[in-house]
CSV table of N, CA and C in Angstrom, one decimal:
chain,number,residue,atom,x,y,z
A,3,GLU,N,21.2,-12.2,2.6
A,3,GLU,CA,21.3,-13.5,3.1
A,3,GLU,C,20.6,-13.7,4.5
A,4,GLY,N,20.9,-12.7,5.3
A,4,GLY,CA,20.4,-12.8,6.7
A,4,GLY,C,18.9,-12.7,6.8
A,5,ILE,N,18.3,-11.9,5.9
A,5,ILE,CA,16.8,-11.8,5.9
A,5,ILE,C,16.3,-13.1,5.3
A,6,LYS,N,16.9,-13.7,4.3
A,6,LYS,CA,16.4,-15.0,3.8
A,6,LYS,C,16.5,-16.0,4.9
A,7,ASN,N,17.6,-16.0,5.7
A,7,ASN,CA,17.7,-17.0,6.8
A,7,ASN,C,16.6,-16.8,7.8
A,8,MET,N,16.3,-15.6,8.1
A,8,MET,CA,15.2,-15.4,9.1
A,8,MET,C,13.9,-15.8,8.6
A,9,LEU,N,13.6,-15.5,7.3
A,9,LEU,CA,12.4,-15.9,6.7
A,9,LEU,C,12.2,-17.4,6.6
A,10,THR,N,13.3,-18.1,6.4
A,10,THR,CA,13.3,-19.5,6.4
A,10,THR,C,13.0,-20.1,7.8
A,11,MET,N,13.6,-19.5,8.8
A,11,MET,CA,13.2,-19.8,10.2
A,11,MET,C,11.8,-19.7,10.5
A,12,VAL,N,11.2,-18.6,10.1
A,12,VAL,CA,9.8,-18.3,10.3
A,12,VAL,C,8.9,-19.3,9.5
A,13,ASN,N,9.2,-19.4,8.3
A,13,ASN,CA,8.4,-20.3,7.4
A,13,ASN,C,8.4,-21.8,8.0
A,14,GLU,N,9.6,-22.3,8.4
A,14,GLU,CA,9.7,-23.6,8.9
A,14,GLU,C,8.9,-23.7,10.3
A,15,TYR,N,9.0,-22.7,11.1
A,15,TYR,CA,8.3,-22.6,12.3
A,15,TYR,C,6.8,-22.8,12.1
A,16,LEU,N,6.3,-22.0,11.1
A,16,LEU,CA,4.9,-22.0,10.9
A,16,LEU,C,4.5,-23.4,10.2
A,17,LYS,N,5.3,-23.9,9.4
A,17,LYS,CA,5.0,-25.2,8.7
A,17,LYS,C,4.9,-26.3,9.7
A,18,LYS,N,5.8,-26.3,10.7
A,18,LYS,CA,5.8,-27.3,11.7
A,18,LYS,C,4.7,-27.2,12.7
A,19,GLY,N,4.1,-26.0,12.8
A,19,GLY,CA,3.1,-25.7,13.8
A,19,GLY,C,3.8,-25.6,15.2
A,20,ASP,N,5.0,-25.1,15.2
A,20,ASP,CA,5.7,-25.0,16.5
A,20,ASP,C,5.0,-23.9,17.3
A,21,THR,N,5.3,-24.0,18.6
A,21,THR,CA,4.7,-23.0,19.6
A,21,THR,C,5.8,-22.4,20.5
A,22,ASP,N,7.0,-22.7,20.3
A,22,ASP,CA,8.1,-22.1,21.1
A,22,ASP,C,8.6,-20.8,20.5
A,23,ASN,N,7.8,-19.7,20.8
A,23,ASN,CA,8.2,-18.4,20.3
A,23,ASN,C,9.5,-17.9,20.8
A,24,LYS,N,9.8,-18.3,22.0
A,24,LYS,CA,11.1,-17.9,22.6
A,24,LYS,C,12.3,-18.4,21.8
A,25,LYS,N,12.2,-19.7,21.5
A,25,LYS,CA,13.3,-20.3,20.7
A,25,LYS,C,13.4,-19.6,19.3
A,26,LEU,N,12.3,-19.3,18.7
A,26,LEU,CA,12.3,-18.6,17.4
A,26,LEU,C,12.9,-17.2,17.6
A,27,SER,N,12.5,-16.6,18.6
A,27,SER,CA,13.0,-15.2,18.8
A,27,SER,C,14.5,-15.2,19.0
A,28,VAL,N,15.0,-16.2,19.7
A,28,VAL,CA,16.5,-16.3,19.9
A,28,VAL,C,17.2,-16.5,18.6
A,29,GLY,N,16.6,-17.4,17.7
A,29,GLY,CA,17.2,-17.6,16.4
A,29,GLY,C,17.2,-16.3,15.6
A,30,LEU,N,16.0,-15.6,15.6
A,30,LEU,CA,15.9,-14.4,14.8
A,30,LEU,C,16.9,-13.3,15.3
A,31,GLU,N,17.0,-13.2,16.6
A,31,GLU,CA,17.9,-12.2,17.3
A,31,GLU,C,19.3,-12.5,16.9
A,32,ASN,N,19.7,-13.7,16.9
A,32,ASN,CA,21.1,-14.1,16.5
A,32,ASN,C,21.4,-13.7,15.1
A,33,GLU,N,20.4,-14.0,14.2
A,33,GLU,CA,20.6,-13.6,12.8
A,33,GLU,C,20.6,-12.1,12.6
A,34,PHE,N,19.8,-11.4,13.3
A,34,PHE,CA,19.7,-10.0,13.3
A,34,PHE,C,21.0,-9.4,13.7
A,35,THR,N,21.6,-9.9,14.7
A,35,THR,CA,22.9,-9.4,15.2
A,35,THR,C,24.0,-9.7,14.1
A,36,THR,N,23.9,-10.8,13.5
A,36,THR,CA,24.9,-11.1,12.4
A,36,THR,C,24.8,-10.2,11.3
A,37,ILE,N,23.5,-9.8,10.9
A,37,ILE,CA,23.3,-8.8,9.8
A,37,ILE,C,24.0,-7.5,10.2
A,38,LEU,N,23.8,-7.0,11.4
A,38,LEU,CA,24.4,-5.8,11.8
A,38,LEU,C,25.9,-5.8,11.8
A,39,GLN,N,26.4,-7.0,12.3
A,39,GLN,CA,27.9,-7.1,12.3
A,39,GLN,C,28.5,-7.2,11.0
A,40,LYS,N,27.8,-7.8,10.0
A,40,LYS,CA,28.4,-8.0,8.7
A,40,LYS,C,28.0,-6.9,7.7
A,41,CYS,N,27.3,-5.9,8.1
A,41,CYS,CA,26.8,-4.9,7.2
A,41,CYS,C,27.9,-4.2,6.5
A,42,THR,N,27.9,-4.2,5.2
A,42,THR,CA,28.9,-3.5,4.4
A,42,THR,C,28.3,-2.4,3.5
A,43,MET,N,27.0,-2.2,3.7
A,43,MET,CA,26.4,-1.1,2.9
A,43,MET,C,26.8,0.3,3.4
A,44,THR,N,26.8,1.2,2.5
A,44,THR,CA,27.1,2.6,2.8
A,44,THR,C,26.0,3.5,2.3
A,45,GLY,N,26.1,4.7,2.7
A,45,GLY,CA,25.2,5.8,2.1
A,45,GLY,C,23.7,5.5,2.4
A,46,LEU,N,22.9,5.9,1.4
A,46,LEU,CA,21.5,5.8,1.5
A,46,LEU,C,21.0,4.4,1.7
A,47,ALA,N,21.6,3.4,1.0
A,47,ALA,CA,21.2,2.0,1.1
A,47,ALA,C,21.4,1.5,2.6
A,48,HIS,N,22.5,1.9,3.2
A,48,HIS,CA,22.8,1.6,4.6
A,48,HIS,C,21.7,2.2,5.5
A,49,GLU,N,21.4,3.4,5.3
A,49,GLU,CA,20.4,4.1,6.1
A,49,GLU,C,19.0,3.4,6.0
A,50,GLN,N,18.7,3.1,4.7
A,50,GLN,CA,17.4,2.4,4.5
A,50,GLN,C,17.3,1.0,5.1
A,51,LEU,N,18.4,0.3,5.0
A,51,LEU,CA,18.5,-1.0,5.7
A,51,LEU,C,18.2,-0.9,7.2
A,52,HIS,N,18.9,0.1,7.8
A,52,HIS,CA,18.7,0.2,9.2
A,52,HIS,C,17.3,0.7,9.5
A,53,ASN,N,16.7,1.5,8.6
A,53,ASN,CA,15.3,1.9,8.8
A,53,ASN,C,14.3,0.7,8.7
A,54,PHE,N,14.7,-0.3,8.0
A,54,PHE,CA,13.9,-1.5,7.9
A,54,PHE,C,14.2,-2.4,9.1
A,55,LEU,N,15.4,-2.5,9.6
A,55,LEU,CA,15.8,-3.4,10.6
A,55,LEU,C,15.3,-2.9,12.0
A,56,LEU,N,15.4,-1.6,12.3
A,56,LEU,CA,15.1,-1.2,13.7
A,56,LEU,C,13.7,-1.5,14.1
A,57,PRO,N,12.6,-1.3,13.3
A,57,PRO,CA,11.3,-1.8,13.7
A,57,PRO,C,11.2,-3.3,13.8
A,58,PHE,N,12.0,-4.0,13.0
A,58,PHE,CA,12.0,-5.5,13.1
A,58,PHE,C,12.5,-5.9,14.5
A,59,LYS,N,13.5,-5.2,15.0
A,59,LYS,CA,14.0,-5.6,16.4
A,59,LYS,C,12.9,-5.5,17.4
A,60,GLU,N,12.0,-4.5,17.3
A,60,GLU,CA,10.8,-4.4,18.2
A,60,GLU,C,9.9,-5.6,18.0
A,61,LYS,N,9.8,-6.1,16.8
A,61,LYS,CA,8.9,-7.3,16.5
A,61,LYS,C,9.5,-8.5,17.2
A,62,ILE,N,10.8,-8.6,17.2
A,62,ILE,CA,11.5,-9.8,17.9
A,62,ILE,C,11.2,-9.7,19.4
A,63,GLU,N,11.3,-8.5,19.9
A,63,GLU,CA,11.1,-8.3,21.4
A,63,GLU,C,9.6,-8.7,21.7
A,64,LYS,N,8.7,-8.3,20.8
A,64,LYS,CA,7.3,-8.6,21.1
A,64,LYS,C,7.1,-10.1,21.0
A,65,LEU,N,7.8,-10.8,20.1
A,65,LEU,CA,7.6,-12.2,20.0
A,65,LEU,C,8.1,-12.9,21.3
A,66,LYS,N,9.1,-12.4,21.9
A,66,LYS,CA,9.6,-13.1,23.1
A,66,LYS,C,8.5,-13.2,24.2
A,67,GLY,N,7.6,-12.2,24.3
A,67,GLY,CA,6.7,-12.1,25.3
A,67,GLY,C,5.3,-12.7,25.0
A,68,THR,N,5.2,-13.5,23.9
A,68,THR,CA,3.9,-14.0,23.5
A,68,THR,C,4.0,-15.4,23.0
A,69,LYS,N,2.9,-16.1,23.0
A,69,LYS,CA,2.8,-17.3,22.3
A,69,LYS,C,1.8,-17.2,21.1
A,70,ASP,N,1.5,-16.0,20.8
A,70,ASP,CA,0.5,-15.6,19.7
A,70,ASP,C,1.1,-15.9,18.3
A,71,ILE,N,0.4,-16.8,17.6
A,71,ILE,CA,0.9,-17.1,16.2
A,71,ILE,C,0.8,-15.9,15.3
A,72,GLU,N,-0.2,-15.0,15.6
A,72,GLU,CA,-0.3,-13.8,14.7
A,72,GLU,C,0.9,-12.9,14.7
A,73,THR,N,1.6,-12.9,15.8
A,73,THR,CA,2.9,-12.2,15.9
A,73,THR,C,3.9,-12.8,14.9
A,74,VAL,N,3.9,-14.1,14.9
A,74,VAL,CA,4.9,-14.8,14.0
A,74,VAL,C,4.5,-14.5,12.5
A,75,LYS,N,3.2,-14.5,12.2
A,75,LYS,CA,2.7,-14.2,10.9
A,75,LYS,C,3.0,-12.7,10.5
A,76,GLU,N,2.9,-11.9,11.5
A,76,GLU,CA,3.3,-10.4,11.3
A,76,GLU,C,4.8,-10.3,10.9
A,77,ILE,N,5.6,-11.1,11.6
A,77,ILE,CA,7.0,-11.1,11.3
A,77,ILE,C,7.3,-11.6,9.9
A,78,GLN,N,6.6,-12.7,9.5
A,78,GLN,CA,6.7,-13.3,8.2
A,78,GLN,C,6.4,-12.3,7.1
A,79,SER,N,5.3,-11.6,7.3
A,79,SER,CA,4.9,-10.5,6.4
A,79,SER,C,5.9,-9.4,6.3
A,80,TYR,N,6.4,-9.0,7.4
A,80,TYR,CA,7.4,-7.9,7.5
A,80,TYR,C,8.7,-8.3,6.7
A,81,LEU,N,9.1,-9.5,6.9
A,81,LEU,CA,10.3,-10.0,6.3
A,81,LEU,C,10.1,-10.1,4.8
A,82,ASN,N,8.9,-10.6,4.4
A,82,ASN,CA,8.6,-10.7,2.9
A,82,ASN,C,8.7,-9.3,2.2
A,83,ASN,N,8.3,-8.3,3.0
A,83,ASN,CA,8.3,-6.9,2.4
A,83,ASN,C,9.8,-6.4,2.1
A,84,TYR,N,10.7,-7.0,2.7
A,84,TYR,CA,12.1,-6.6,2.5
A,84,TYR,C,12.4,-6.7,1.0
A,85,PHE,N,11.9,-7.7,0.3
A,85,PHE,CA,12.2,-7.9,-1.1
A,85,PHE,C,11.5,-6.9,-2.0
A,86,ASN,N,10.6,-6.1,-1.5
A,86,ASN,CA,10.0,-5.0,-2.2
A,86,ASN,C,10.9,-3.8,-2.3
A,87,TYR,N,11.9,-3.8,-1.4
A,87,TYR,CA,12.7,-2.6,-1.2
A,87,TYR,C,14.2,-2.8,-1.6
A,88,PHE,N,14.6,-4.1,-1.4
A,88,PHE,CA,16.1,-4.4,-1.6
A,88,PHE,C,16.2,-5.6,-2.5
A,89,GLU,N,17.3,-5.7,-3.2
A,89,GLU,CA,17.5,-6.8,-4.1
A,89,GLU,C,18.5,-7.8,-3.5
């Protein structure tokens, strides 16, 4: 659910043509924190989720320091890849 929420944020951001990357990064960071706090996975699935999320945290940090729309598109693509690995 958290990944879907973040993808919705990014998709709406791009659709509106927004340019406030800082605001988007705060929303993504809040949702990211919620995912970690509510994580109930165990074992290999848990490890793989964290393998997916840790590089994503770096992407959020990168987003904070730029107004580049390509960074937002990179995040969108990364989030879409989640569904290739998890149901």
